[in-house]
């Protein structure tokens, strides 16, 4: 009997060693990069296209574009920091509230464990030992309630700063792409035409990469990203032409 048990343990260990799960775990970082790059490609391009539509010289378009990239990076980074900080504060408040409930009404909280596990098809004879085990381990009990009752994951300690830096840097990288032609082409109209080609290519590439990382169909993602960026830029250019004609 003992020999069979040991063999089963060894078999399970070998199966785990042979099986490597490939899950994407950097979702928050990728989300920040997507936010920063997509806004960086779209907003400065729309501004440059709008100014070009108003017959502004390339130097003015470039100056205004760089100023917008700097201001946008700060604004987007600050927004990412405040959002992540708000998530962390919310988690800590709920953590304290859940701990108080475990201390004051433990039987009610234990009944909630049973209710949660029953939703996964476990019967009383199956979830009973789990409930008793969690009650004997307060830390695990609290983590279980936070994750399965409230659906909250513990945020990374430096998540707010990482989010701010990632979004700001991604915005700068994306924002410089549509402005590059204005650094080398003195005529705004020609620079805008080049910027359109460069930015559309960047949007297609970014959309494709985004689709690969997020599990969506890359070519569909590339097309959607390019269309959204083109519509935003066309709207800004049309508004500039409309204002100019007044």
PDB file of C-alpha atoms in Angstrom:
ATOM      1  CA  UNK A   1       0.000   0.000   0.000  1.00  0.00           C
ATOM      2  CA  UNK A   2       2.783   2.381   0.941  1.00  0.00           C
ATOM      3  CA  UNK A   3       4.704   1.386  -2.165  1.00  0.00           C
ATOM      4  CA  UNK A   4       1.707   2.154  -4.393  1.00  0.00           C
ATOM      5  CA  UNK A   5       1.249   5.537  -2.695  1.00  0.00           C
ATOM      6  CA  UNK A   6       4.905   6.425  -3.270  1.00  0.00           C
ATOM      7  CA  UNK A   7       4.646   5.381  -6.905  1.00  0.00           C
ATOM      8  CA  UNK A   8       1.559   7.565  -7.371  1.00  0.00           C
ATOM      9  CA  UNK A   9       3.355  10.523  -5.825  1.00  0.00           C
ATOM     10  CA  UNK A  10       6.337  10.043  -8.117  1.00  0.00           C
ATOM     11  CA  UNK A  11       4.047   9.726 -11.143  1.00  0.00           C
ATOM     12  CA  UNK A  12       2.246  12.974 -10.302  1.00  0.00           C
ATOM     13  CA  UNK A  13       5.555  14.759  -9.795  1.00  0.00           C
ATOM     14  CA  UNK A  14       6.814  13.566 -13.186  1.00  0.00           C
ATOM     15  CA  UNK A  15       3.614  14.717 -14.868  1.00  0.00           C
ATOM     16  CA  UNK A  16       3.986  18.182 -13.326  1.00  0.00           C
ATOM     17  CA  UNK A  17       7.600  18.373 -14.466  1.00  0.00           C
ATOM     18  CA  UNK A  18       6.656  17.408 -18.025  1.00  0.00           C
ATOM     19  CA  UNK A  19       3.699  19.796 -18.236  1.00  0.00           C
ATOM     20  CA  UNK A  20       4.575  23.479 -18.494  1.00  0.00           C
ATOM     21  CA  UNK A  21       1.624  25.849 -18.661  1.00  0.00           C
ATOM     22  CA  UNK A  22       2.100  28.924 -20.813  1.00  0.00           C
ATOM     23  CA  UNK A  23       0.019  31.686 -19.315  1.00  0.00           C
ATOM     24  CA  UNK A  24       0.491  35.390 -19.903  1.00  0.00           C
ATOM     25  CA  UNK A  25       0.953  37.032 -16.485  1.00  0.00           C
ATOM     26  CA  UNK A  26       2.054  40.591 -17.318  1.00  0.00           C
ATOM     27  CA  UNK A  27      -1.441  41.862 -18.069  1.00  0.00           C
ATOM     28  CA  UNK A  28      -1.218  45.071 -16.041  1.00  0.00           C
ATOM     29  CA  UNK A  29       2.073  46.135 -17.628  1.00  0.00           C
ATOM     30  CA  UNK A  30       0.771  45.402 -21.120  1.00  0.00           C
ATOM     31  CA  UNK A  31      -2.409  47.333 -20.336  1.00  0.00           C
ATOM     32  CA  UNK A  32      -0.329  50.362 -19.319  1.00  0.00           C
ATOM     33  CA  UNK A  33       1.771  50.103 -22.486  1.00  0.00           C
ATOM     34  CA  UNK A  34      -1.362  49.866 -24.630  1.00  0.00           C
ATOM     35  CA  UNK A  35      -2.867  52.933 -22.960  1.00  0.00           C
ATOM     36  CA  UNK A  36       0.310  54.967 -23.325  1.00  0.00           C
ATOM     37  CA  UNK A  37       1.268  54.006 -26.878  1.00  0.00           C
ATOM     38  CA  UNK A  38      -2.251  54.187 -28.305  1.00  0.00           C
ATOM     39  CA  UNK A  39      -2.815  57.670 -26.890  1.00  0.00           C
ATOM     40  CA  UNK A  40       0.722  58.710 -27.830  1.00  0.00           C
ATOM     41  CA  UNK A  41       0.250  57.679 -31.450  1.00  0.00           C
ATOM     42  CA  UNK A  42      -3.192  59.224 -31.762  1.00  0.00           C
ATOM     43  CA  UNK A  43      -3.235  62.527 -29.849  1.00  0.00           C
ATOM     44  CA  UNK A  44       0.018  64.165 -31.087  1.00  0.00           C
ATOM     45  CA  UNK A  45      -0.764  62.941 -34.615  1.00  0.00           C
ATOM     46  CA  UNK A  46      -4.224  64.499 -34.435  1.00  0.00           C
ATOM     47  CA  UNK A  47      -2.721  67.758 -33.131  1.00  0.00           C
ATOM     48  CA  UNK A  48      -0.051  67.822 -35.840  1.00  0.00           C
ATOM     49  CA  UNK A  49      -2.606  67.052 -38.540  1.00  0.00           C
ATOM     50  CA  UNK A  50      -4.900  69.779 -37.243  1.00  0.00           C
ATOM     51  CA  UNK A  51      -2.127  72.385 -37.221  1.00  0.00           C
ATOM     52  CA  UNK A  52      -0.983  71.276 -40.667  1.00  0.00           C
ATOM     53  CA  UNK A  53      -4.549  71.708 -41.864  1.00  0.00           C
ATOM     54  CA  UNK A  54      -4.374  75.289 -40.589  1.00  0.00           C
ATOM     55  CA  UNK A  55      -1.242  75.871 -42.726  1.00  0.00           C
ATOM     56  CA  UNK A  56       1.096  76.141 -39.741  1.00  0.00           C
ATOM     57  CA  UNK A  57       4.834  75.772 -40.530  1.00  0.00           C
ATOM     58  CA  UNK A  58       6.608  72.536 -39.647  1.00  0.00           C
ATOM     59  CA  UNK A  59       8.623  74.220 -36.883  1.00  0.00           C
ATOM     60  CA  UNK A  60       5.452  75.369 -35.140  1.00  0.00           C
ATOM     61  CA  UNK A  61       3.804  71.971 -35.546  1.00  0.00           C
ATOM     62  CA  UNK A  62       6.890  70.263 -34.113  1.00  0.00           C
ATOM     63  CA  UNK A  63       7.124  72.666 -31.169  1.00  0.00           C
ATOM     64  CA  UNK A  64       3.452  72.293 -30.322  1.00  0.00           C
ATOM     65  CA  UNK A  65       3.656  68.536 -30.785  1.00  0.00           C
ATOM     66  CA  UNK A  66       6.642  68.130 -28.462  1.00  0.00           C
ATOM     67  CA  UNK A  67       4.954  70.321 -25.851  1.00  0.00           C
ATOM     68  CA  UNK A  68       1.848  68.151 -26.101  1.00  0.00           C
ATOM     69  CA  UNK A  69       3.903  64.961 -25.759  1.00  0.00           C
ATOM     70  CA  UNK A  70       5.574  66.301 -22.608  1.00  0.00           C
ATOM     71  CA  UNK A  71       2.300  67.473 -21.072  1.00  0.00           C
ATOM     72  CA  UNK A  72       0.470  64.335 -22.150  1.00  0.00           C
ATOM     73  CA  UNK A  73       3.107  62.043 -20.690  1.00  0.00           C
ATOM     74  CA  UNK A  74       2.912  63.830 -17.338  1.00  0.00           C
ATOM     75  CA  UNK A  75      -0.875  63.811 -17.372  1.00  0.00           C
ATOM     76  CA  UNK A  76      -1.171  60.162 -18.411  1.00  0.00           C
ATOM     77  CA  UNK A  77       1.488  59.076 -15.930  1.00  0.00           C
ATOM     78  CA  UNK A  78      -0.240  60.934 -13.128  1.00  0.00           C
ATOM     79  CA  UNK A  79      -3.553  59.358 -14.108  1.00  0.00           C
ATOM     80  CA  UNK A  80      -1.989  55.897 -14.041  1.00  0.00           C
ATOM     81  CA  UNK A  81      -0.451  56.578 -10.624  1.00  0.00           C
ATOM     82  CA  UNK A  82      -3.707  57.827  -9.119  1.00  0.00           C
ATOM     83  CA  UNK A  83      -5.674  54.902 -10.573  1.00  0.00           C
ATOM     84  CA  UNK A  84      -3.250  52.311  -9.203  1.00  0.00           C
ATOM     85  CA  UNK A  85      -3.051  54.117  -5.849  1.00  0.00           C
ATOM     86  CA  UNK A  86      -6.845  54.160  -5.666  1.00  0.00           C
ATOM     87  CA  UNK A  87      -6.947  50.401  -6.307  1.00  0.00           C
ATOM     88  CA  UNK A  88      -4.400  49.802  -3.536  1.00  0.00           C
ATOM     89  CA  UNK A  89      -6.304  52.010  -1.076  1.00  0.00           C
ATOM     90  CA  UNK A  90      -9.553  50.222  -1.908  1.00  0.00           C
ATOM     91  CA  UNK A  91      -7.917  46.832  -1.353  1.00  0.00           C
ATOM     92  CA  UNK A  92      -6.504  47.881   2.023  1.00  0.00           C
ATOM     93  CA  UNK A  93      -9.884  49.238   3.174  1.00  0.00           C
ATOM     94  CA  UNK A  94     -11.656  46.037   2.192  1.00  0.00           C
ATOM     95  CA  UNK A  95      -8.890  43.965   3.799  1.00  0.00           C
ATOM     96  CA  UNK A  96      -9.371  45.752   7.111  1.00  0.00           C
ATOM     97  CA  UNK A  97     -13.165  45.435   6.878  1.00  0.00           C
ATOM     98  CA  UNK A  98     -12.965  41.719   6.090  1.00  0.00           C
ATOM     99  CA  UNK A  99     -10.569  41.139   8.982  1.00  0.00           C
ATOM    100  CA  UNK A 100     -13.006  42.844  11.350  1.00  0.00           C
ATOM    101  CA  UNK A 101     -15.833  40.616  10.108  1.00  0.00           C
ATOM    102  CA  UNK A 102     -13.735  37.483  10.626  1.00  0.00           C
ATOM    103  CA  UNK A 103     -12.941  38.621  14.184  1.00  0.00           C
ATOM    104  CA  UNK A 104     -16.490  39.634  15.128  1.00  0.00           C
ATOM    105  CA  UNK A 105     -18.729  37.204  13.203  1.00  0.00           C
ATOM    106  CA  UNK A 106     -16.559  34.167  12.393  1.00  0.00           C
ATOM    107  CA  UNK A 107     -19.503  31.778  12.019  1.00  0.00           C
ATOM    108  CA  UNK A 108     -21.113  34.003   9.410  1.00  0.00           C
ATOM    109  CA  UNK A 109     -17.855  34.271   7.490  1.00  0.00           C
ATOM    110  CA  UNK A 110     -17.392  30.491   7.678  1.00  0.00           C
ATOM    111  CA  UNK A 111     -20.881  30.043   6.258  1.00  0.00           C
ATOM    112  CA  UNK A 112     -19.869  32.331   3.399  1.00  0.00           C
ATOM    113  CA  UNK A 113     -16.913  30.034   2.647  1.00  0.00           C
ATOM    114  CA  UNK A 114     -19.299  27.095   2.441  1.00  0.00           C
ATOM    115  CA  UNK A 115     -21.595  29.062   0.148  1.00  0.00           C
ATOM    116  CA  UNK A 116     -18.726  30.012  -2.159  1.00  0.00           C
ATOM    117  CA  UNK A 117     -17.446  26.439  -2.412  1.00  0.00           C
ATOM    118  CA  UNK A 118     -20.937  25.070  -2.983  1.00  0.00           C
ATOM    119  CA  UNK A 119     -21.128  27.241  -6.103  1.00  0.00           C
ATOM    120  CA  UNK A 120     -18.299  25.113  -7.506  1.00  0.00           C
ATOM    121  CA  UNK A 121     -20.310  21.937  -7.019  1.00  0.00           C
ATOM    122  CA  UNK A 122     -18.839  20.840  -3.676  1.00  0.00           C
ATOM    123  CA  UNK A 123     -21.118  19.224  -1.136  1.00  0.00           C
ATOM    124  CA  UNK A 124     -21.059  19.637   2.655  1.00  0.00           C
ATOM    125  CA  UNK A 125     -18.917  16.530   3.140  1.00  0.00           C
ATOM    126  CA  UNK A 126     -16.383  17.958   0.692  1.00  0.00           C
ATOM    127  CA  UNK A 127     -16.214  21.628   1.689  1.00  0.00           C
ATOM    128  CA  UNK A 128     -16.527  20.958   5.420  1.00  0.00           C
ATOM    129  CA  UNK A 129     -12.831  20.046   5.907  1.00  0.00           C
ATOM    130  CA  UNK A 130     -11.822  23.047   3.780  1.00  0.00           C
ATOM    131  CA  UNK A 131     -13.869  25.397   5.977  1.00  0.00           C
ATOM    132  CA  UNK A 132     -12.358  23.950   9.156  1.00  0.00           C
ATOM    133  CA  UNK A 133      -8.861  24.167   7.694  1.00  0.00           C
ATOM    134  CA  UNK A 134      -9.307  27.834   6.756  1.00  0.00           C
ATOM    135  CA  UNK A 135     -10.737  28.666  10.175  1.00  0.00           C
ATOM    136  CA  UNK A 136      -7.582  27.288  11.746  1.00  0.00           C
ATOM    137  CA  UNK A 137      -5.416  29.463   9.489  1.00  0.00           C
ATOM    138  CA  UNK A 138      -6.550  33.115   9.858  1.00  0.00           C
ATOM    139  CA  UNK A 139      -4.160  34.474   7.231  1.00  0.00           C
ATOM    140  CA  UNK A 140      -5.281  31.981   4.579  1.00  0.00           C
ATOM    141  CA  UNK A 141      -8.883  32.580   5.608  1.00  0.00           C
ATOM    142  CA  UNK A 142      -8.538  36.321   5.023  1.00  0.00           C
ATOM    143  CA  UNK A 143      -6.816  35.828   1.654  1.00  0.00           C
ATOM    144  CA  UNK A 144      -9.527  33.375   0.586  1.00  0.00           C
ATOM    145  CA  UNK A 145     -12.302  35.825   1.415  1.00  0.00           C
ATOM    146  CA  UNK A 146     -10.568  38.698  -0.371  1.00  0.00           C
ATOM    147  CA  UNK A 147     -10.048  36.669  -3.522  1.00  0.00           C
ATOM    148  CA  UNK A 148     -13.194  34.548  -3.763  1.00  0.00           C
ATOM    149  CA  UNK A 149     -15.807  36.630  -1.954  1.00  0.00           C
ATOM    150  CA  UNK A 150     -14.741  40.125  -3.048  1.00  0.00           C
ATOM    151  CA  UNK A 151     -12.811  39.228  -6.199  1.00  0.00           C
ATOM    152  CA  UNK A 152      -9.836  41.386  -5.186  1.00  0.00           C
ATOM    153  CA  UNK A 153      -6.199  40.564  -5.866  1.00  0.00           C
ATOM    154  CA  UNK A 154      -3.469  42.019  -3.671  1.00  0.00           C
ATOM    155  CA  UNK A 155      -1.756  44.786  -5.688  1.00  0.00           C
ATOM    156  CA  UNK A 156       1.987  44.959  -6.095  1.00  0.00           C
ATOM    157  CA  UNK A 157       3.594  47.309  -3.520  1.00  0.00           C
ATOM    158  CA  UNK A 158       5.182  49.511  -6.208  1.00  0.00           C
ATOM    159  CA  UNK A 159       2.364  49.142  -8.713  1.00  0.00           C
ATOM    160  CA  UNK A 160       1.436  52.859  -8.683  1.00  0.00           C
ATOM    161  CA  UNK A 161       4.948  54.070  -9.531  1.00  0.00           C
ATOM    162  CA  UNK A 162       5.450  51.337 -12.128  1.00  0.00           C
ATOM    163  CA  UNK A 163       2.156  52.187 -13.781  1.00  0.00           C
ATOM    164  CA  UNK A 164       2.965  55.900 -13.904  1.00  0.00           C
ATOM    165  CA  UNK A 165       6.404  55.324 -15.395  1.00  0.00           C
ATOM    166  CA  UNK A 166       5.221  52.736 -17.920  1.00  0.00           C
ATOM    167  CA  UNK A 167       2.323  54.836 -19.213  1.00  0.00           C
ATOM    168  CA  UNK A 168       4.398  58.028 -19.410  1.00  0.00           C
ATOM    169  CA  UNK A 169       7.294  56.345 -21.229  1.00  0.00           C
ATOM    170  CA  UNK A 170       4.934  54.534 -23.619  1.00  0.00           C
ATOM    171  CA  UNK A 171       3.185  57.829 -24.361  1.00  0.00           C
ATOM    172  CA  UNK A 172       6.496  59.519 -25.213  1.00  0.00           C
ATOM    173  CA  UNK A 173       7.547  56.649 -27.489  1.00  0.00           C
ATOM    174  CA  UNK A 174       4.203  56.647 -29.267  1.00  0.00           C
ATOM    175  CA  UNK A 175       4.002  60.453 -29.432  1.00  0.00           C
ATOM    176  CA  UNK A 176       7.378  60.921 -31.110  1.00  0.00           C
ATOM    177  CA  UNK A 177       6.462  58.669 -34.043  1.00  0.00           C
ATOM    178  CA  UNK A 178       4.028  61.047 -35.827  1.00  0.00           C
ATOM    179  CA  UNK A 179       6.302  64.020 -35.103  1.00  0.00           C
ATOM    180  CA  UNK A 180       9.456  62.557 -36.657  1.00  0.00           C
ATOM    181  CA  UNK A 181       8.666  63.738 -40.218  1.00  0.00           C
ATOM    182  CA  UNK A 182       8.309  67.332 -39.009  1.00  0.00           C
ATOM    183  CA  UNK A 183      11.917  67.183 -37.783  1.00  0.00           C
ATOM    184  CA  UNK A 184      13.243  66.548 -41.288  1.00  0.00           C
ATOM    185  CA  UNK A 185      10.637  67.932 -43.717  1.00  0.00           C
ATOM    186  CA  UNK A 186      10.343  71.754 -43.625  1.00  0.00           C
ATOM    187  CA  UNK A 187       7.006  71.920 -45.463  1.00  0.00           C
ATOM    188  CA  UNK A 188       4.066  71.072 -43.220  1.00  0.00           C
ATOM    189  CA  UNK A 189       1.939  69.552 -45.996  1.00  0.00           C
ATOM    190  CA  UNK A 190       4.678  67.156 -47.078  1.00  0.00           C
ATOM    191  CA  UNK A 191       5.566  66.402 -43.478  1.00  0.00           C
ATOM    192  CA  UNK A 192       1.932  65.605 -42.745  1.00  0.00           C
ATOM    193  CA  UNK A 193       1.713  63.227 -45.701  1.00  0.00           C
ATOM    194  CA  UNK A 194       4.821  61.424 -44.464  1.00  0.00           C
ATOM    195  CA  UNK A 195       3.468  61.456 -40.923  1.00  0.00           C
ATOM    196  CA  UNK A 196       0.245  59.824 -42.101  1.00  0.00           C
ATOM    197  CA  UNK A 197       2.165  56.931 -43.666  1.00  0.00           C
ATOM    198  CA  UNK A 198       4.540  56.523 -40.712  1.00  0.00           C
ATOM    199  CA  UNK A 199       1.787  56.713 -38.106  1.00  0.00           C
ATOM    200  CA  UNK A 200      -0.536  54.312 -39.931  1.00  0.00           C
ATOM    201  CA  UNK A 201       2.346  51.848 -40.217  1.00  0.00           C
ATOM    202  CA  UNK A 202       3.064  52.277 -36.502  1.00  0.00           C
ATOM    203  CA  UNK A 203      -0.627  51.816 -35.641  1.00  0.00           C
ATOM    204  CA  UNK A 204      -0.793  48.643 -37.712  1.00  0.00           C
ATOM    205  CA  UNK A 205       2.375  47.278 -36.123  1.00  0.00           C
ATOM    206  CA  UNK A 206       1.271  48.239 -32.612  1.00  0.00           C
ATOM    207  CA  UNK A 207      -2.179  46.752 -33.149  1.00  0.00           C
ATOM    208  CA  UNK A 208      -0.652  43.516 -34.416  1.00  0.00           C
ATOM    209  CA  UNK A 209       1.696  43.226 -31.426  1.00  0.00           C
ATOM    210  CA  UNK A 210      -1.148  44.102 -29.066  1.00  0.00           C
ATOM    211  CA  UNK A 211      -3.269  41.344 -30.558  1.00  0.00           C
ATOM    212  CA  UNK A 212      -0.453  38.827 -30.144  1.00  0.00           C
ATOM    213  CA  UNK A 213       0.009  39.693 -26.473  1.00  0.00           C
ATOM    214  CA  UNK A 214      -3.662  39.934 -25.540  1.00  0.00           C
ATOM    215  CA  UNK A 215      -4.723  36.756 -27.303  1.00  0.00           C
ATOM    216  CA  UNK A 216      -6.865  38.497 -29.934  1.00  0.00           C
ATOM    217  CA  UNK A 217      -6.495  37.932 -33.660  1.00  0.00           C
ATOM    218  CA  UNK A 218      -3.427  40.055 -34.551  1.00  0.00           C
ATOM    219  CA  UNK A 219      -4.592  41.207 -37.989  1.00  0.00           C
ATOM    220  CA  UNK A 220      -8.035  42.198 -36.719  1.00  0.00           C
ATOM    221  CA  UNK A 221      -6.413  44.067 -33.833  1.00  0.00           C
ATOM    222  CA  UNK A 222      -4.054  45.845 -36.240  1.00  0.00           C
ATOM    223  CA  UNK A 223      -6.921  46.902 -38.484  1.00  0.00           C
ATOM    224  CA  UNK A 224      -9.055  48.169 -35.576  1.00  0.00           C
ATOM    225  CA  UNK A 225      -6.176  50.148 -34.058  1.00  0.00           C
ATOM    226  CA  UNK A 226      -5.329  51.770 -37.398  1.00  0.00           C
ATOM    227  CA  UNK A 227      -8.964  52.674 -38.111  1.00  0.00           C
ATOM    228  CA  UNK A 228      -9.475  54.278 -34.687  1.00  0.00           C
ATOM    229  CA  UNK A 229      -6.258  56.303 -35.013  1.00  0.00           C
ATOM    230  CA  UNK A 230      -7.140  57.384 -38.551  1.00  0.00           C
ATOM    231  CA  UNK A 231     -10.637  58.497 -37.541  1.00  0.00           C
ATOM    232  CA  UNK A 232      -9.293  60.569 -34.636  1.00  0.00           C
ATOM    233  CA  UNK A 233      -6.721  62.248 -36.845  1.00  0.00           C
ATOM    234  CA  UNK A 234      -9.212  62.892 -39.647  1.00  0.00           C
ATOM    235  CA  UNK A 235     -11.611  64.510 -37.188  1.00  0.00           C
ATOM    236  CA  UNK A 236      -8.911  66.880 -35.897  1.00  0.00           C
ATOM    237  CA  UNK A 237      -7.794  67.758 -39.426  1.00  0.00           C
ATOM    238  CA  UNK A 238     -11.392  68.423 -40.495  1.00  0.00           C
ATOM    239  CA  UNK A 239     -12.035  70.673 -37.492  1.00  0.00           C
ATOM    240  CA  UNK A 240      -8.891  72.674 -38.244  1.00  0.00           C
ATOM    241  CA  UNK A 241      -9.978  73.165 -41.862  1.00  0.00           C
ATOM    242  CA  UNK A 242     -13.473  74.164 -40.718  1.00  0.00           C
ATOM    243  CA  UNK A 243     -12.097  76.776 -38.294  1.00  0.00           C
ATOM    244  CA  UNK A 244      -9.743  78.100 -40.970  1.00  0.00           C
ATOM    245  CA  UNK A 245     -12.597  78.625 -43.426  1.00  0.00           C
ATOM    246  CA  UNK A 246     -14.625  80.751 -40.976  1.00  0.00           C
TER     247      UNK A 246
END
